[in-house]
Tab-separated table of C-alpha atoms in Angstrom:
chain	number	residue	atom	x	y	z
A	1465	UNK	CA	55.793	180.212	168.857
A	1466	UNK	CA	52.577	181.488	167.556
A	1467	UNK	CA	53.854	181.379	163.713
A	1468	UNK	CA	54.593	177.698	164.201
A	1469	UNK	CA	51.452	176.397	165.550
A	1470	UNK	CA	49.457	178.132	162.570
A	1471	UNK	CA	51.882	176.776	159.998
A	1472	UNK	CA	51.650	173.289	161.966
A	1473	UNK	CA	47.620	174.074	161.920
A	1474	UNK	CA	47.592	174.262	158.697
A	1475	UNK	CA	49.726	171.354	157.078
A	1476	UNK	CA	46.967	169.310	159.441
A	1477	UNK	CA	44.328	170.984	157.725
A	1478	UNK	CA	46.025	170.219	154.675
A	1479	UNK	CA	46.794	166.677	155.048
A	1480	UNK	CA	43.378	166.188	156.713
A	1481	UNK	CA	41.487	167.512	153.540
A	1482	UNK	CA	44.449	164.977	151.319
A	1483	UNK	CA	43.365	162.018	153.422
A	1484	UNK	CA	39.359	162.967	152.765
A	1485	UNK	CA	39.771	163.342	149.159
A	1486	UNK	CA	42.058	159.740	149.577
A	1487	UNK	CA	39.152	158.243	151.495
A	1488	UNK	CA	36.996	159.597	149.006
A	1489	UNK	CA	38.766	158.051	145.685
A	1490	UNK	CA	39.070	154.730	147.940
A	1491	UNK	CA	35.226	154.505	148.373
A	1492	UNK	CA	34.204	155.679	144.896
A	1493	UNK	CA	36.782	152.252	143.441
A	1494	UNK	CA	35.170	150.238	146.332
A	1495	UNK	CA	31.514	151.155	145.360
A	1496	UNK	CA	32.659	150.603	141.831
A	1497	UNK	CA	34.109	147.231	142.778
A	1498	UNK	CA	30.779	145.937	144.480
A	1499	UNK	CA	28.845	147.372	141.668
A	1500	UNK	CA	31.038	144.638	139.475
A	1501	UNK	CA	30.826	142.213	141.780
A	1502	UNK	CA	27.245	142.703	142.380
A	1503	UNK	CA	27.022	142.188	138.565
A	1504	UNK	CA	28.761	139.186	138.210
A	1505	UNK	CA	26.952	137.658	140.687
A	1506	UNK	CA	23.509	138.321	138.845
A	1507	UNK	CA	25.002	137.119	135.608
A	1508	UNK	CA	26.221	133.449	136.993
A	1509	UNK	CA	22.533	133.189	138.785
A	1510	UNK	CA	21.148	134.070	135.155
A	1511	UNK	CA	23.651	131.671	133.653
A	1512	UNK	CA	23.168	129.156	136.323
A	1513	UNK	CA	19.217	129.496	135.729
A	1514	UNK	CA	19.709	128.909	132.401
A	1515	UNK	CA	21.587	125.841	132.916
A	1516	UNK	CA	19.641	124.040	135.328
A	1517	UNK	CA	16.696	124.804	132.354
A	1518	UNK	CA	18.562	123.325	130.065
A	1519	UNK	CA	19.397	119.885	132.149
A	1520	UNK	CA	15.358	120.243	132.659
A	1521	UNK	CA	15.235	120.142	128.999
A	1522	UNK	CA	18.038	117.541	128.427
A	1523	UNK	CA	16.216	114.875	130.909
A	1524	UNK	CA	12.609	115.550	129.349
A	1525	UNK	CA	14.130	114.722	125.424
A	1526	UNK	CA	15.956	112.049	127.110
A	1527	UNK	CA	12.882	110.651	128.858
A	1528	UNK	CA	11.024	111.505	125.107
A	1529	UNK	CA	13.982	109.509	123.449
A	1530	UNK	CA	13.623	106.336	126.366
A	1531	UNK	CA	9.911	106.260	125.259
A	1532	UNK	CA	9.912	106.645	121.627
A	1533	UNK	CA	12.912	103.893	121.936
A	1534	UNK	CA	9.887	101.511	123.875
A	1535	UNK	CA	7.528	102.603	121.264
A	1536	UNK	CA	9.806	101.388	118.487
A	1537	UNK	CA	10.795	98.233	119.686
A	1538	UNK	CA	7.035	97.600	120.405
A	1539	UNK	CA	6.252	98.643	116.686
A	1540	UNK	CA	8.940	96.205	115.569
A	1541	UNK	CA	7.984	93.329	117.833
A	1542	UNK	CA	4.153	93.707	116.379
A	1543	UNK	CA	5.541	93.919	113.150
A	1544	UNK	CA	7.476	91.067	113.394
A	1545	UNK	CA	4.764	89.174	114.777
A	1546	UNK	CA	2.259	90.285	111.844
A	1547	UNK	CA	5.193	89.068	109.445
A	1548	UNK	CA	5.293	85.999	111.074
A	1549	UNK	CA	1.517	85.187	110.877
A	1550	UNK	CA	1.829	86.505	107.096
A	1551	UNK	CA	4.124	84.268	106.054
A	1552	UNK	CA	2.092	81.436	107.160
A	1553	UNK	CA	-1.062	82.593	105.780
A	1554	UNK	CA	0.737	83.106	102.483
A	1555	UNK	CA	2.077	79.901	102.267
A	1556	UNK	CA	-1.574	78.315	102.552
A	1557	UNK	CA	-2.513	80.745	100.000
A	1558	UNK	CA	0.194	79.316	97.972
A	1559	UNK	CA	-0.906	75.694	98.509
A	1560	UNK	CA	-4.892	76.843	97.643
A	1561	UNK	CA	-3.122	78.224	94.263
A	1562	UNK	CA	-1.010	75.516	93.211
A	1563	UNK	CA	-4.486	72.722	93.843
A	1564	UNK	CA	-6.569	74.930	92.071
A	1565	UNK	CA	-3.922	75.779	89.439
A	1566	UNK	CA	-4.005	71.876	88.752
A	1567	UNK	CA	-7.832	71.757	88.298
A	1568	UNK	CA	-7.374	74.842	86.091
A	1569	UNK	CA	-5.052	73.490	83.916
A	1570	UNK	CA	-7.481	70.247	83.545
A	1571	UNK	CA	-10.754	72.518	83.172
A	1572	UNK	CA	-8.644	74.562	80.267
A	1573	UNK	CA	-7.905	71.583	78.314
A	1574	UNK	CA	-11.583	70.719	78.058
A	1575	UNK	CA	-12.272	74.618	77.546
A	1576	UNK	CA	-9.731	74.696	74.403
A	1577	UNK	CA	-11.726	71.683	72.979
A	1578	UNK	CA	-15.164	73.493	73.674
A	1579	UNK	CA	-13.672	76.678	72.603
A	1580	UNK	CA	-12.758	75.062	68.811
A	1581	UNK	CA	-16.259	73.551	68.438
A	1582	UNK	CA	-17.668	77.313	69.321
A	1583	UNK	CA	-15.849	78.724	66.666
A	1584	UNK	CA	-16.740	76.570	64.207
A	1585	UNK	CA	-20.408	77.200	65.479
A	1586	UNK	CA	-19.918	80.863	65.274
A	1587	UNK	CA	-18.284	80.842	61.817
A	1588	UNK	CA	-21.628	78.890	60.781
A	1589	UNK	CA	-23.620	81.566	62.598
A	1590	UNK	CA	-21.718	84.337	61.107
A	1591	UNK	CA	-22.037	82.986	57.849
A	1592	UNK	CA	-25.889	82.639	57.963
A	1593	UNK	CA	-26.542	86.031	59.223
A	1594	UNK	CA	-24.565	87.563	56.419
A	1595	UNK	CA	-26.880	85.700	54.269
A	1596	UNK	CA	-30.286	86.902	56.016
A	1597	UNK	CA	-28.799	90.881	55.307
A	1598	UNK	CA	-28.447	90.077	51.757
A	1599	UNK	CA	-31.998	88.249	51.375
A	1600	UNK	CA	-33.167	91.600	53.486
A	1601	UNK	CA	-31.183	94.493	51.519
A	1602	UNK	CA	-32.651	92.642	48.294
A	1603	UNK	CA	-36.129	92.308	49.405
A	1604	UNK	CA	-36.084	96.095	50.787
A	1605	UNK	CA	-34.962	97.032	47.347
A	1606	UNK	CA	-37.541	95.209	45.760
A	1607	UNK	CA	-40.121	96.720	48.062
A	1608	UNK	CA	-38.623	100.191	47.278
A	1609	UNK	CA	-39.203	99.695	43.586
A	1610	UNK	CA	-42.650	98.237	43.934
A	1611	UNK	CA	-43.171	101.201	46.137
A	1612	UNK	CA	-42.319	103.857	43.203
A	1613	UNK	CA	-44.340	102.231	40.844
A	1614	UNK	CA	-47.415	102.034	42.935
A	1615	UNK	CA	-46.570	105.639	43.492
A	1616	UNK	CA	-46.125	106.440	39.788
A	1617	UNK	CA	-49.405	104.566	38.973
A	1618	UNK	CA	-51.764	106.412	41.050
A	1619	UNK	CA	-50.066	110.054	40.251
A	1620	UNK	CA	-51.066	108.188	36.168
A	1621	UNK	CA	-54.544	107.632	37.949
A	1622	UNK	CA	-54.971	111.211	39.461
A	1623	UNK	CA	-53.899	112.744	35.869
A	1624	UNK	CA	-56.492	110.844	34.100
A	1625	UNK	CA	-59.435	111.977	36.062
């Protein structure tokens, strides 16, 4: 009997050492597994980080956009309002024109009279002054020439003595 305890013995031992190694393998996947899931995990809190950031973002340009929106109407409704006050203040302008436009157009048809008789005057003018640089070129010439022979007389006078 004592041959088939130790052969019993050892396929205990045996399968004992089987069902270690077993236990083993099933921890080391296990281990593995949790390191995934661990993973995982930190990678949705990352993406959903990430994601309530970017709805952060999304409502502050969408507040940005509501405002600038406001601002623009407000722009137009000034500008519209300035328009409006131009218009009118143009069309007196236009009024002030067209009345003084009609004095104008009186005034010029005295002024194109005037103007005539002013050219006529200045013709006259013009005419006379061309005469006075004559009369002056001639008398300077004269003066030159009495000028030389006063000149030419004394030098006579100096060569005498």
């Amino acid at each position: 009997g004592d041959v088939n305890g130790k052969d019993n013995y050892r396929d205990i031992v045996v399968r004992l050492i089987d069902i270690q190694e077993r236990v083993g393998r099933v921890r080391e996947a296990t281990e593995q597994r949790l390191d995934q899931m661990r993973q995982l995990t930190e990678s949705y809190e990352k993406e959903a980080h990430q994601r309530q950031a970017l709805q952060r973002k999304l409502m502050k340009i969408r507040e940005a956009e509501k405002k600038i929106a406001i601002d623009i109407k407000a722009a137009y409704d000034h500008a519209e309002r300035q328009n409006a006050k131009l218009a009118k203040e143009v069309e007196r302008l236009k009024q002030i024109c067209e009345k003084y436009q009609a004095k104008i157009e009186a005034f010029s048809g005295k002024q194109t009279e005037a103007a005539a008789a002013a050219q006529q005057r200045e013709g006259a003018l013009n005419k006379a002054i061309e005469k006075l640089r004559h009369t002056i070129a001639e008398r300077k010439a004269r003066i030159d020439e009495l000028e030389s022979k006063l000149k030419e007389a004394a030098d006579n006078a100096i060569r005498q003595k």
